[in-house]
Amino acid sequence: MNKKLSMINKIGAALLAIITIPALIISLFTIPIELFVFEPTSYYPVLEEEVFKEEFPLLVSTLISSQLFTSSSEVATGNINYQEKMSAILMQYLPSEWLDETAVDVIDNAIAYFNFKTPYNSIEVNIQQLKNSITSNSSSIAEEFLLSLVSCTAEENTAFSGKDIIDIKSLEICIPSESNQKTVLDGLDVYIQDKANQLPSTINVFGIIPSRMVSGEKFFYYYSLARWGFRLLPFITMFLLIFIAQLLKKNKKLMRRWSGLILTIIPAAALISLVIILIGFDQFIGLLFQQYFSKVIAGFGRVLLWVMQSIGNQVILWVAGIASVVFLFGLILLLFARYTKVEIDENANTSFVEEEMVNTESEKDIMPETLEEIESREAK
């Protein structure tokens, strides 16, 4: 039954439709993100990829080498150069079993934090096995590190002459003459052991992220509100669509047309956007991470970038599938709207006929009889 819609209903439906558009777009991503991004098991297959097995040890060795050469005050010059060379050497002494366990622990702890299951300061990884490996192989590490450096000049070489013990912190490290190599190696061996022993037994995963990017409890508070709203958004979108249908229910054809247009245009636009994003997804994620993780240790940025690219591809495919389902549903509503016949209000039609009959009888009572009508009445 179609009745004339009031202007208030039309305006209300239009305003709700404007609010529904962004809500529906974001809602398309809710289920895929909850299923993949915030699910630890989604990341486990990534750990078996060759790219991860190459990048993750580099990340760990870069992190440890940065701790061995913490400031320029401890080593005369070339601090960054020392870190790069030490990082390449330490990769050979990282326990493979410990690396696998650490990767799983990092994923489990990080996802548990983002799923509100563990506090900010509890995302820790045990590195005691790594410390033991470094200290037990310190002499080999010192020898390989020394061989990776340039040869000392005559002036630099005199600094090592005639000394049984040297303090590496106060000297420029280089390859000395053969007579001084044992002294330098012993000093470097002691230095590596001391620095490794100073490392804590556990480290916080978020400790390698600059404090300006992660603000502890403050960050978690705003994140909790955002995640709560993100989870509720699909239900809010459904209620908005129901309210629009209620406002337009007097005109079923218009109601189905409006709902169908919303559920076809938005998913169609989303599908086109996903195709564009998928074509340049690697560049898109790279630009995003370059902006927000430019100050993080290089290895961490590369590993996180690659992991997000792998998971992101799965999310995009799921979003495309959900958008296609919503598009088909909207298309069905549009087809129903097209073949919906305009029905006439039977009560209004009956009232109109009765009113016409009354008017006809009244006209007859008012108008005088004709000559034929008078003769016909007398003949009876």
Coordinates of C-alpha atoms in Angstrom, one line a residue:
M1 CA 0.0 0.0 0.0
N2 CA 1.5 3.3 -1.1
K3 CA 0.8 6.5 0.8
K4 CA 2.2 9.9 0.4
L5 CA 5.4 10.3 2.6
S6 CA 5.8 13.3 4.8
M7 CA 8.7 15.7 4.2
I8 CA 10.1 14.9 7.7
N9 CA 10.3 11.2 6.8
K10 CA 12.2 11.9 3.6
I11 CA 14.6 14.3 5.2
G12 CA 15.2 11.8 8.1
A13 CA 15.9 9.0 5.7
A14 CA 18.3 11.1 3.7
L15 CA 20.3 12.1 6.8
L16 CA 20.4 8.5 8.0
A17 CA 21.6 7.4 4.5
I18 CA 24.5 9.9 4.7
I19 CA 25.5 8.5 8.0
T20 CA 25.1 4.9 6.8
I21 CA 27.5 5.4 3.9
P22 CA 30.8 5.7 5.9
A23 CA 29.5 3.2 8.5
L24 CA 28.9 0.6 5.8
I25 CA 32.3 1.1 4.2
I26 CA 34.2 0.6 7.5
S27 CA 31.9 -2.3 8.4
L28 CA 33.0 -4.2 5.3
F29 CA 36.5 -4.5 7.0
T30 CA 35.4 -5.5 10.5
I31 CA 35.0 -9.2 10.1
P32 CA 38.2 -9.8 8.0
I33 CA 40.3 -7.7 10.3
E34 CA 39.0 -9.5 13.4
L35 CA 39.5 -12.8 11.7
F36 CA 43.1 -12.2 10.5
V37 CA 44.8 -9.2 11.9
F38 CA 43.8 -10.0 15.5
E39 CA 44.2 -13.8 15.3
P40 CA 47.7 -15.2 16.2
T41 CA 47.3 -18.3 14.1
S42 CA 47.1 -16.1 10.9
Y43 CA 50.7 -15.2 11.4
Y44 CA 52.1 -18.7 12.0
P45 CA 52.3 -19.6 8.2
V46 CA 54.3 -16.4 7.7
L47 CA 57.0 -17.7 10.0
E48 CA 57.7 -20.5 7.6
E49 CA 58.3 -18.2 4.6
E50 CA 61.8 -17.8 3.4
V51 CA 61.6 -14.0 3.5
F52 CA 60.9 -14.1 7.2
K53 CA 63.7 -16.6 8.0
E54 CA 66.1 -14.1 6.3
E55 CA 64.8 -10.9 7.9
F56 CA 64.0 -11.9 11.4
P57 CA 67.6 -13.0 12.4
L58 CA 68.8 -9.7 10.9
L59 CA 66.3 -7.9 13.1
V60 CA 67.6 -9.7 16.2
S61 CA 71.2 -9.2 15.4
T62 CA 70.7 -5.5 14.6
L63 CA 69.0 -5.1 18.0
I64 CA 71.7 -6.8 19.9
S65 CA 74.6 -5.1 18.1
S66 CA 73.0 -1.8 18.9
Q67 CA 73.2 -2.7 22.5
L68 CA 76.8 -3.7 22.3
F69 CA 77.7 -0.2 20.9
T70 CA 75.3 2.0 22.8
S71 CA 77.0 5.3 22.6
S72 CA 79.9 7.1 21.0
S73 CA 81.4 7.7 24.4
E74 CA 82.1 4.0 24.8
V75 CA 83.8 3.6 21.4
A76 CA 85.9 6.4 20.0
T77 CA 84.4 6.7 16.5
G78 CA 82.6 4.6 13.8
N79 CA 79.8 3.5 16.1
I80 CA 77.2 2.9 13.4
N81 CA 79.8 1.1 11.2
Y82 CA 80.7 -1.2 14.1
Q83 CA 77.0 -2.0 14.6
E84 CA 76.5 -3.0 11.0
K85 CA 79.6 -5.3 11.0
M86 CA 78.7 -6.9 14.3
S87 CA 75.1 -7.4 13.2
A88 CA 76.3 -9.5 10.2
I89 CA 78.5 -11.6 12.4
L90 CA 76.0 -12.2 15.2
M91 CA 73.5 -13.7 12.7
Q92 CA 75.7 -16.8 12.7
Y93 CA 75.5 -17.3 16.4
L94 CA 71.7 -16.9 16.9
P95 CA 70.2 -20.2 18.2
S96 CA 67.7 -21.3 15.5
E97 CA 65.4 -23.0 18.0
W98 CA 65.4 -19.9 20.1
L99 CA 64.6 -17.7 17.1
D100 CA 61.5 -19.8 16.2
E101 CA 60.2 -19.8 19.8
T102 CA 60.8 -16.0 20.1
A103 CA 58.9 -15.3 16.9
V104 CA 55.9 -17.2 18.2
D105 CA 56.2 -15.6 21.6
V106 CA 56.3 -12.1 20.0
I107 CA 53.2 -12.8 17.9
D108 CA 51.2 -14.4 20.8
N109 CA 52.1 -11.6 23.3
A110 CA 51.5 -8.7 20.9
I111 CA 48.2 -10.1 19.7
A112 CA 47.2 -10.8 23.3
Y113 CA 47.9 -7.2 24.1
F114 CA 45.8 -5.9 21.3
N115 CA 43.0 -8.3 22.3
F116 CA 43.0 -6.9 25.8
K117 CA 44.4 -10.1 27.4
T118 CA 47.7 -8.8 28.7
P119 CA 48.9 -5.4 30.1
Y120 CA 51.3 -3.1 28.3
N121 CA 54.4 -4.0 30.4
S122 CA 54.0 -7.8 30.1
I123 CA 54.9 -8.2 26.5
E124 CA 58.4 -9.6 27.1
V125 CA 60.7 -12.0 25.4
N126 CA 63.3 -14.1 27.2
I127 CA 66.8 -13.6 25.7
Q128 CA 68.8 -15.6 28.2
Q129 CA 69.6 -18.3 25.7
L130 CA 70.8 -15.7 23.3
K131 CA 73.1 -14.1 26.0
N132 CA 74.6 -17.5 26.7
S133 CA 75.3 -18.1 23.0
I134 CA 77.1 -14.7 22.7
T135 CA 79.2 -15.1 25.8
S136 CA 80.2 -18.7 25.0
N137 CA 81.2 -17.7 21.5
S138 CA 82.7 -14.3 22.4
S139 CA 86.2 -15.2 21.2
S140 CA 85.0 -16.3 17.8
I141 CA 82.8 -13.3 17.5
A142 CA 85.7 -11.0 18.5
E143 CA 88.0 -12.6 15.9
E144 CA 85.5 -12.3 13.0
F145 CA 84.6 -8.8 14.0
L146 CA 88.3 -7.7 14.1
L147 CA 89.0 -9.3 10.6
S148 CA 86.0 -7.2 9.2
L149 CA 87.7 -3.9 10.1
V150 CA 90.4 -2.0 8.2
S151 CA 94.1 -2.2 9.2
C152 CA 95.4 0.2 11.7
T153 CA 97.7 3.1 10.7
A154 CA 101.2 3.3 12.2
E155 CA 99.9 5.9 14.7
E156 CA 96.9 3.8 15.7
N157 CA 99.1 0.7 16.0
T158 CA 101.4 2.4 18.6
A159 CA 98.4 2.7 21.0
F160 CA 98.4 -1.1 21.3
S161 CA 102.1 -1.7 21.7
G162 CA 103.6 -2.7 25.0
K163 CA 100.2 -3.4 26.6
D164 CA 99.0 -6.7 28.0
I165 CA 95.4 -5.4 28.6
I166 CA 93.7 -2.7 26.7
D167 CA 90.4 -0.8 27.2
I168 CA 88.4 -1.1 24.0
K169 CA 86.1 1.7 25.1
S170 CA 88.8 4.3 24.8
L171 CA 90.4 3.2 21.5
E172 CA 89.6 3.2 17.8
I173 CA 89.1 -0.5 16.8
C174 CA 91.1 -1.6 13.8
I175 CA 93.3 -4.6 12.7
P176 CA 96.6 -4.1 14.5
S177 CA 100.0 -5.6 13.7
E178 CA 100.4 -9.3 14.2
S179 CA 102.3 -8.8 17.4
N180 CA 99.4 -6.8 18.9
Q181 CA 96.5 -8.9 17.6
K182 CA 96.2 -11.2 20.7
T183 CA 96.1 -8.2 23.0
V184 CA 93.3 -6.6 20.9
L185 CA 91.4 -9.8 20.6
D186 CA 91.5 -10.4 24.3
G187 CA 90.3 -6.9 25.0
L188 CA 87.5 -7.2 22.5
D189 CA 86.5 -10.6 23.9
V190 CA 86.2 -9.1 27.4
Y191 CA 84.3 -6.2 26.0
I192 CA 81.7 -8.4 24.2
Q193 CA 81.2 -10.6 27.3
D194 CA 80.7 -7.6 29.6
K195 CA 78.2 -6.0 27.2
A196 CA 76.3 -9.3 26.7
N197 CA 76.1 -9.9 30.5
Q198 CA 74.7 -6.4 31.0
L199 CA 71.8 -7.2 28.8
P200 CA 68.6 -8.0 30.7
S201 CA 67.2 -11.5 30.7
T202 CA 64.0 -10.3 29.1
I203 CA 63.2 -7.4 26.9
N204 CA 59.9 -5.6 26.2
V205 CA 58.6 -6.0 22.7
F206 CA 57.5 -2.4 22.6
G207 CA 60.8 -1.2 24.0
I208 CA 62.2 -1.0 20.4
I209 CA 59.4 1.3 19.3
P210 CA 59.9 5.0 20.0
S211 CA 57.9 6.3 23.0
R212 CA 56.3 9.0 20.9
M213 CA 54.5 6.2 18.9
V214 CA 53.4 4.1 21.9
S215 CA 52.3 5.9 25.0
G216 CA 51.5 3.0 27.3
E217 CA 48.2 3.3 29.1
K218 CA 47.1 6.4 27.3
F219 CA 47.4 4.7 23.9
F220 CA 45.7 1.6 25.2
Y221 CA 42.7 3.7 26.5
Y222 CA 42.0 5.3 23.1
Y223 CA 42.7 2.1 21.3
S224 CA 40.1 0.3 23.5
L225 CA 37.4 2.9 22.6
A226 CA 38.3 2.7 18.9
R227 CA 38.2 -1.1 18.9
W228 CA 34.9 -1.2 20.8
G229 CA 33.3 1.1 18.2
F230 CA 34.9 -0.8 15.4
R231 CA 33.3 -4.0 16.6
L232 CA 29.9 -2.4 17.1
L233 CA 29.9 -0.7 13.7
P234 CA 28.3 -3.5 11.7
F235 CA 25.4 -3.7 14.1
I236 CA 25.0 0.1 14.1
T237 CA 24.9 0.0 10.3
M238 CA 22.2 -2.7 10.3
F239 CA 20.1 -0.5 12.7
L240 CA 20.5 2.5 10.5
L241 CA 19.3 0.6 7.5
I242 CA 16.3 -0.6 9.5
F243 CA 15.5 2.9 10.6
I244 CA 15.7 4.1 6.9
A245 CA 13.3 1.3 5.9
Q246 CA 10.9 2.3 8.8
L247 CA 10.8 5.9 7.6
L248 CA 10.0 4.8 4.1
K249 CA 7.7 1.9 4.8
K250 CA 4.6 3.7 3.6
N251 CA 6.1 3.5 0.1
K252 CA 7.5 0.1 -0.3
K253 CA 8.8 0.7 -3.8
L254 CA 10.8 3.8 -2.7
M255 CA 12.0 1.9 0.5
R256 CA 13.4 -1.0 -1.5
R257 CA 15.0 1.4 -4.1
W258 CA 16.8 3.5 -1.4
S259 CA 18.0 0.4 0.5
G260 CA 19.1 -1.3 -2.7
L261 CA 21.0 1.8 -3.9
I262 CA 22.9 2.1 -0.6
L263 CA 23.8 -1.7 -0.6
T264 CA 25.0 -1.7 -4.3
I265 CA 26.7 1.7 -4.8
I266 CA 28.9 1.5 -1.6
P267 CA 30.1 -2.1 -2.1
A268 CA 30.7 -1.4 -5.8
A269 CA 32.8 1.6 -4.9
A270 CA 34.6 -0.5 -2.3
L271 CA 35.4 -3.2 -4.8
I272 CA 36.8 -0.7 -7.3
S273 CA 38.9 0.8 -4.5
L274 CA 40.1 -2.6 -3.4
V275 CA 41.3 -3.4 -7.0
I276 CA 43.2 -0.2 -7.1
I277 CA 44.7 -0.8 -3.6
L278 CA 45.6 -4.4 -4.4
I279 CA 47.5 -3.4 -7.6
G280 CA 49.7 -1.1 -5.5
F281 CA 49.3 -2.6 -2.1
D282 CA 53.0 -3.1 -1.4
Q283 CA 53.7 0.5 -2.2
F284 CA 50.7 1.6 -0.1
I285 CA 51.8 -0.3 3.0
G286 CA 55.4 0.8 2.4
L287 CA 54.5 4.5 2.4
L288 CA 52.3 4.1 5.5
F289 CA 55.1 2.3 7.4
Q290 CA 57.7 4.7 6.1
Q291 CA 55.8 7.5 7.7
Y292 CA 55.2 5.9 11.1
F293 CA 58.1 3.6 11.6
S294 CA 61.0 5.6 10.1
K295 CA 62.6 5.9 13.5
V296 CA 62.4 2.2 14.4
I297 CA 65.3 -0.2 14.0
A298 CA 65.5 -0.9 10.2
G299 CA 65.1 -4.7 10.6
F300 CA 62.0 -4.2 12.7
G301 CA 60.4 -2.0 10.0
R302 CA 61.2 -4.5 7.3
V303 CA 59.8 -7.5 9.2
L304 CA 56.7 -5.7 10.2
L305 CA 56.2 -4.3 6.7
W306 CA 56.4 -7.8 5.1
V307 CA 54.1 -9.4 7.7
M308 CA 51.5 -6.7 7.2
Q309 CA 51.7 -7.1 3.5
S310 CA 51.1 -10.8 3.8
I311 CA 48.2 -10.5 6.2
G312 CA 46.8 -7.5 4.3
N313 CA 46.4 -9.5 1.1
Q314 CA 44.2 -12.0 2.9
V315 CA 42.1 -9.2 4.5
I316 CA 41.6 -7.5 1.1
L317 CA 40.3 -10.8 -0.5
W318 CA 37.8 -11.3 2.4
V319 CA 36.6 -7.7 2.2
A320 CA 36.1 -8.2 -1.6
G321 CA 34.0 -11.3 -0.9
I322 CA 31.8 -9.6 1.8
A323 CA 31.4 -6.6 -0.5
S324 CA 30.2 -8.9 -3.3
V325 CA 27.6 -10.5 -1.1
V326 CA 26.3 -7.1 0.1
F327 CA 26.2 -5.9 -3.5
L328 CA 24.2 -8.9 -4.6
F329 CA 21.7 -8.4 -1.8
G330 CA 21.3 -4.8 -2.8
L331 CA 20.8 -5.8 -6.4
I332 CA 18.0 -8.1 -5.3
L333 CA 16.3 -5.3 -3.5
L334 CA 16.5 -3.1 -6.6
L335 CA 14.9 -5.8 -8.7
F336 CA 12.1 -6.2 -6.2
A337 CA 11.6 -2.4 -6.3
R338 CA 11.5 -2.4 -10.0
Y339 CA 8.7 -5.0 -10.2
T340 CA 6.8 -3.7 -7.2
K341 CA 3.4 -2.5 -8.5
V342 CA 1.9 0.7 -7.2
E343 CA -1.2 -0.3 -5.2
I344 CA -4.1 2.0 -4.6
D345 CA -5.5 2.5 -1.2
E346 CA -8.7 0.5 -1.2
N347 CA -10.2 2.4 1.7
A348 CA -9.5 5.7 0.0
N349 CA -11.0 4.4 -3.3
T350 CA -14.2 3.2 -1.5
S351 CA -14.7 6.5 0.2
F352 CA -14.2 8.2 -3.1
V353 CA -17.0 6.1 -4.8
E354 CA -19.4 6.6 -2.0
E355 CA -18.8 10.3 -2.0
E356 CA -19.5 10.4 -5.8
M357 CA -22.8 8.4 -5.3
V358 CA -23.9 10.8 -2.6
N359 CA -23.1 13.8 -4.7
T360 CA -25.1 12.3 -7.7
E361 CA -28.2 11.7 -5.6
S362 CA -27.9 15.2 -4.1
E363 CA -27.8 16.7 -7.6
K364 CA -30.9 14.8 -8.6
D365 CA -32.7 16.1 -5.6
I366 CA -31.8 19.6 -6.3
M367 CA -32.3 19.7 -10.1
P368 CA -36.0 19.9 -11.4
E369 CA -37.6 17.0 -13.3
T370 CA -37.7 17.1 -17.1
L371 CA -40.9 16.7 -19.1
E372 CA -40.1 13.1 -20.0
E373 CA -39.6 12.2 -16.4
I374 CA -43.0 13.8 -15.4
E375 CA -44.9 11.8 -18.2
S376 CA -43.2 8.6 -17.2
R377 CA -44.2 9.1 -13.6
E378 CA -47.9 9.9 -14.4
A379 CA -48.1 6.8 -16.7
K380 CA -47.1 4.6 -13.8

